[in-house]
Amino acid sequence: MDTHFSDEMKLAARGTLAVLTGKADAARYFDFSHRGLAGSFIAFLIAITLNAYLPDMLGGDPRTSSGGPSPSLAVFMALFLFVLQTMFGAFALKQFDRMDGFIPYLVADNWATFFITILSLGLILFDVSPQIFVFGVGGAVLVSEINISRLIVTLKPMQVVMFLLAQFIGILTGVILVGTLLPAPAGA
């Protein structure tokens, strides 16, 4: 699939929408080649960087004003959690003998992260209530993870549950490690 990044992004937007709406043909919009994987990582890096720096640049982020991590530390933590989530997910796929789904999972998940981050930043810009924000973004993340597992990776229902549980354990492990290794914020 020989496309420019902007073309890949347009197709991935359609793919992410197909994932979020549960369309069976969602996989056809993503480029699962090594080039597509690289493009999805670029989108992922853009997403975590925007998520870390843009709110602060737009007049302050309640997380950093209340002693939360600096934007650069937030990027590092997001990458660290991503690596652990990916490792635990890969372990689960290996147990299912489904490593063929690893790159398609990464590509679709990276693009979903990009577009859900754009959605969340839009909600921040429009000063949406915290409840709507949490349910909207959290719901989109949950639906995308479930549908990527079943539509893109084509896991069976019990495998979907175990795959998501493995990723959750990976993230939880990362949060615990970050919490024990980083000093507590001043005044905490």
mmCIF file of C-alpha atoms in Angstrom:
data_model
loop_
_atom_site.group_PDB
_atom_site.id
_atom_site.type_symbol
_atom_site.label_atom_id
_atom_site.label_comp_id
_atom_site.label_asym_id
_atom_site.label_seq_id
_atom_site.Cartn_x
_atom_site.Cartn_y
_atom_site.Cartn_z
ATOM 1 C CA MET A 1 0.000 0.000 0.000
ATOM 2 C CA ASP A 2 1.912 3.031 -1.303
ATOM 3 C CA THR A 3 0.332 6.075 0.299
ATOM 4 C CA HIS A 4 1.340 9.359 1.822
ATOM 5 C CA PHE A 5 0.934 9.875 5.546
ATOM 6 C CA SER A 6 -2.073 12.156 4.981
ATOM 7 C CA ASP A 7 -3.771 9.491 2.841
ATOM 8 C CA GLU A 8 -2.959 6.860 5.445
ATOM 9 C CA MET A 9 -4.444 9.137 8.115
ATOM 10 C CA LYS A 10 -7.685 9.587 6.160
ATOM 11 C CA LEU A 11 -8.064 5.850 5.702
ATOM 12 C CA ALA A 12 -7.194 5.227 9.351
ATOM 13 C CA ALA A 13 -9.857 7.760 10.389
ATOM 14 C CA ARG A 14 -12.413 5.780 8.423
ATOM 15 C CA GLY A 15 -11.034 2.572 9.944
ATOM 16 C CA THR A 16 -11.235 3.966 13.468
ATOM 17 C CA LEU A 17 -14.821 5.045 12.864
ATOM 18 C CA ALA A 18 -15.554 1.549 11.510
ATOM 19 C CA VAL A 19 -13.954 0.043 14.631
ATOM 20 C CA LEU A 20 -15.968 2.301 16.945
ATOM 21 C CA THR A 21 -19.212 1.445 15.142
ATOM 22 C CA GLY A 22 -18.407 -2.286 14.982
ATOM 23 C CA LYS A 23 -18.247 -2.636 11.198
ATOM 24 C CA ALA A 24 -16.956 -6.041 10.140
ATOM 25 C CA ASP A 25 -14.831 -4.577 7.319
ATOM 26 C CA ALA A 26 -12.886 -2.205 9.603
ATOM 27 C CA ALA A 27 -9.559 -3.907 8.824
ATOM 28 C CA ARG A 28 -9.631 -2.875 5.159
ATOM 29 C CA TYR A 29 -8.895 0.757 6.059
ATOM 30 C CA PHE A 30 -5.598 0.074 7.837
ATOM 31 C CA ASP A 31 -2.171 -0.542 6.329
ATOM 32 C CA PHE A 32 -0.679 -3.560 8.129
ATOM 33 C CA SER A 33 2.675 -3.390 6.320
ATOM 34 C CA HIS A 34 5.865 -2.272 8.082
ATOM 35 C CA ARG A 35 5.354 1.161 6.541
ATOM 36 C CA GLY A 36 1.814 1.258 7.936
ATOM 37 C CA LEU A 37 3.132 0.207 11.338
ATOM 38 C CA ALA A 38 5.669 3.048 11.236
ATOM 39 C CA GLY A 39 2.946 5.518 10.255
ATOM 40 C CA SER A 40 0.767 4.346 13.128
ATOM 41 C CA PHE A 41 3.656 4.834 15.570
ATOM 42 C CA ILE A 42 4.120 8.370 14.279
ATOM 43 C CA ALA A 43 0.414 8.995 14.917
ATOM 44 C CA PHE A 44 0.729 7.472 18.395
ATOM 45 C CA LEU A 45 3.722 9.670 19.252
ATOM 46 C CA ILE A 46 1.857 12.744 18.004
ATOM 47 C CA ALA A 47 -1.127 11.775 20.159
ATOM 48 C CA ILE A 48 0.791 11.340 23.403
ATOM 49 C CA THR A 49 2.793 14.510 22.775
ATOM 50 C CA LEU A 50 -0.360 16.536 22.079
ATOM 51 C CA ASN A 51 -2.037 15.042 25.118
ATOM 52 C CA ALA A 52 0.914 15.967 27.322
ATOM 53 C CA TYR A 53 1.782 19.446 26.023
ATOM 54 C CA LEU A 54 -1.276 21.045 24.391
ATOM 55 C CA PRO A 55 -3.503 21.479 27.475
ATOM 56 C CA ASP A 56 -0.631 23.194 29.277
ATOM 57 C CA MET A 57 -0.035 25.496 26.304
ATOM 58 C CA LEU A 58 -3.723 26.408 26.129
ATOM 59 C CA GLY A 59 -3.791 28.018 29.550
ATOM 60 C CA GLY A 60 -2.999 25.388 32.069
ATOM 61 C CA ASP A 61 -3.830 21.832 32.769
ATOM 62 C CA PRO A 62 -5.503 20.961 36.077
ATOM 63 C CA ARG A 63 -3.259 17.880 36.327
ATOM 64 C CA THR A 64 -0.022 19.874 36.363
ATOM 65 C CA SER A 65 -1.336 22.667 38.568
ATOM 66 C CA SER A 66 -2.312 20.115 41.211
ATOM 67 C CA GLY A 67 1.115 18.502 41.343
ATOM 68 C CA GLY A 68 0.722 16.126 38.402
ATOM 69 C CA PRO A 69 3.631 15.132 36.176
ATOM 70 C CA SER A 70 5.353 17.581 33.868
ATOM 71 C CA PRO A 71 4.486 17.176 30.167
ATOM 72 C CA SER A 72 7.825 15.512 29.390
ATOM 73 C CA LEU A 73 7.350 13.071 32.263
ATOM 74 C CA ALA A 74 3.783 12.418 31.079
ATOM 75 C CA VAL A 75 5.144 11.470 27.627
ATOM 76 C CA PHE A 76 7.702 9.132 29.218
ATOM 77 C CA MET A 77 5.027 7.546 31.420
ATOM 78 C CA ALA A 78 2.690 7.065 28.442
ATOM 79 C CA LEU A 79 5.474 5.355 26.494
ATOM 80 C CA PHE A 80 6.368 3.179 29.485
ATOM 81 C CA LEU A 81 2.741 2.118 29.976
ATOM 82 C CA PHE A 82 2.387 1.497 26.242
ATOM 83 C CA VAL A 83 5.421 -0.806 26.248
ATOM 84 C CA LEU A 84 4.100 -2.819 29.204
ATOM 85 C CA GLN A 85 0.574 -3.009 27.762
ATOM 86 C CA THR A 86 2.032 -4.162 24.438
ATOM 87 C CA MET A 87 4.315 -6.754 26.048
ATOM 88 C CA PHE A 88 1.471 -8.253 28.079
ATOM 89 C CA GLY A 89 -0.809 -8.214 25.031
ATOM 90 C CA ALA A 90 1.873 -9.918 22.929
ATOM 91 C CA PHE A 91 2.260 -12.563 25.626
ATOM 92 C CA ALA A 92 -1.485 -13.258 25.479
ATOM 93 C CA LEU A 93 -1.422 -13.457 21.670
ATOM 94 C CA LYS A 94 1.508 -15.887 21.894
ATOM 95 C CA GLN A 95 -0.532 -18.075 24.269
ATOM 96 C CA PHE A 96 -3.405 -18.092 21.732
ATOM 97 C CA ASP A 97 -0.923 -18.894 18.928
ATOM 98 C CA ARG A 98 -2.118 -15.675 17.256
ATOM 99 C CA MET A 99 1.044 -13.599 16.831
ATOM 100 C CA ASP A 100 -0.191 -12.959 13.278
ATOM 101 C CA GLY A 101 -2.574 -10.451 14.870
ATOM 102 C CA PHE A 102 0.150 -8.472 16.667
ATOM 103 C CA ILE A 103 0.998 -5.936 13.938
ATOM 104 C CA PRO A 104 -2.645 -5.436 12.919
ATOM 105 C CA TYR A 105 -3.475 -4.852 16.591
ATOM 106 C CA LEU A 106 -0.680 -2.290 16.986
ATOM 107 C CA VAL A 107 -1.602 -0.429 13.804
ATOM 108 C CA ALA A 108 -5.316 -0.187 14.600
ATOM 109 C CA ASP A 109 -4.724 0.590 18.279
ATOM 110 C CA ASN A 110 -2.163 3.322 17.547
ATOM 111 C CA TRP A 111 -4.523 5.017 15.122
ATOM 112 C CA ALA A 112 -7.460 4.660 17.509
ATOM 113 C CA THR A 113 -5.311 6.270 20.213
ATOM 114 C CA PHE A 114 -4.529 9.145 17.848
ATOM 115 C CA PHE A 115 -8.158 9.855 16.957
ATOM 116 C CA ILE A 116 -9.492 9.348 20.493
ATOM 117 C CA THR A 117 -6.824 11.779 21.719
ATOM 118 C CA ILE A 118 -8.011 14.324 19.146
ATOM 119 C CA LEU A 119 -11.572 13.758 20.417
ATOM 120 C CA SER A 120 -10.489 14.210 24.037
ATOM 121 C CA LEU A 121 -8.593 17.414 23.237
ATOM 122 C CA GLY A 122 -11.681 18.713 21.465
ATOM 123 C CA LEU A 123 -13.741 17.981 24.561
ATOM 124 C CA ILE A 124 -11.178 19.841 26.687
ATOM 125 C CA LEU A 125 -11.288 22.836 24.321
ATOM 126 C CA PHE A 126 -15.083 22.942 24.538
ATOM 127 C CA ASP A 127 -14.866 22.679 28.339
ATOM 128 C CA VAL A 128 -17.113 19.615 28.473
ATOM 129 C CA SER A 129 -18.133 18.462 31.946
ATOM 130 C CA PRO A 130 -15.821 15.887 33.557
ATOM 131 C CA GLN A 131 -18.569 13.243 33.626
ATOM 132 C CA ILE A 132 -19.220 13.502 29.887
ATOM 133 C CA PHE A 133 -15.493 13.555 29.248
ATOM 134 C CA VAL A 134 -14.806 10.401 31.269
ATOM 135 C CA PHE A 135 -17.764 8.463 29.884
ATOM 136 C CA GLY A 136 -17.228 9.672 26.317
ATOM 137 C CA VAL A 137 -13.501 9.073 26.098
ATOM 138 C CA GLY A 138 -13.532 6.017 28.381
ATOM 139 C CA GLY A 139 -16.373 4.481 26.403
ATOM 140 C CA ALA A 140 -14.600 5.133 23.100
ATOM 141 C CA VAL A 141 -11.408 3.518 24.426
ATOM 142 C CA LEU A 142 -13.255 0.439 25.730
ATOM 143 C CA VAL A 143 -15.293 -0.013 22.543
ATOM 144 C CA SER A 144 -12.204 0.425 20.369
ATOM 145 C CA GLU A 145 -10.169 -2.098 22.378
ATOM 146 C CA ILE A 146 -12.939 -4.700 22.255
ATOM 147 C CA ASN A 147 -13.647 -4.173 18.569
ATOM 148 C CA ILE A 148 -9.985 -4.124 17.544
ATOM 149 C CA SER A 149 -9.568 -7.444 19.355
ATOM 150 C CA ARG A 150 -12.547 -9.048 17.671
ATOM 151 C CA LEU A 151 -12.667 -7.325 14.245
ATOM 152 C CA ILE A 152 -9.003 -6.649 13.459
ATOM 153 C CA VAL A 153 -7.202 -9.430 15.348
ATOM 154 C CA THR A 154 -10.246 -11.739 14.974
ATOM 155 C CA LEU A 155 -9.999 -13.230 18.436
ATOM 156 C CA LYS A 156 -12.748 -15.460 19.817
ATOM 157 C CA PRO A 157 -14.919 -13.934 22.587
ATOM 158 C CA MET A 158 -13.060 -15.575 25.490
ATOM 159 C CA GLN A 159 -9.729 -14.643 23.895
ATOM 160 C CA VAL A 160 -10.905 -11.025 23.667
ATOM 161 C CA VAL A 161 -11.582 -11.037 27.403
ATOM 162 C CA MET A 162 -8.227 -12.615 28.212
ATOM 163 C CA PHE A 163 -6.370 -10.280 25.810
ATOM 164 C CA LEU A 164 -7.940 -7.191 27.376
ATOM 165 C CA LEU A 165 -7.252 -8.548 30.859
ATOM 166 C CA ALA A 166 -3.585 -9.122 29.960
ATOM 167 C CA GLN A 167 -3.319 -5.529 28.710
ATOM 168 C CA PHE A 168 -5.001 -4.223 31.844
ATOM 169 C CA ILE A 169 -2.545 -6.162 34.003
ATOM 170 C CA GLY A 170 0.303 -4.688 31.948
ATOM 171 C CA ILE A 171 -0.967 -1.141 32.496
ATOM 172 C CA LEU A 172 -1.618 -1.792 36.186
ATOM 173 C CA THR A 173 1.909 -3.164 36.573
ATOM 174 C CA GLY A 174 3.247 -0.046 34.882
ATOM 175 C CA VAL A 175 1.233 2.272 37.112
ATOM 176 C CA ILE A 176 2.493 0.468 40.210
ATOM 177 C CA LEU A 177 6.101 0.634 38.967
ATOM 178 C CA VAL A 178 5.810 4.331 38.108
ATOM 179 C CA GLY A 179 4.220 5.036 41.477
ATOM 180 C CA THR A 180 7.004 3.305 43.374
ATOM 181 C CA LEU A 181 9.902 4.655 41.312
ATOM 182 C CA LEU A 182 8.895 8.293 41.012
ATOM 183 C CA PRO A 183 9.017 10.634 43.991
ATOM 184 C CA ALA A 184 5.714 11.900 45.355
ATOM 185 C CA PRO A 185 4.811 15.453 44.269
ATOM 186 C CA ALA A 186 5.626 18.234 46.722
ATOM 187 C CA GLY A 187 2.816 18.874 49.173
ATOM 188 C CA ALA A 188 1.304 15.406 48.750
#
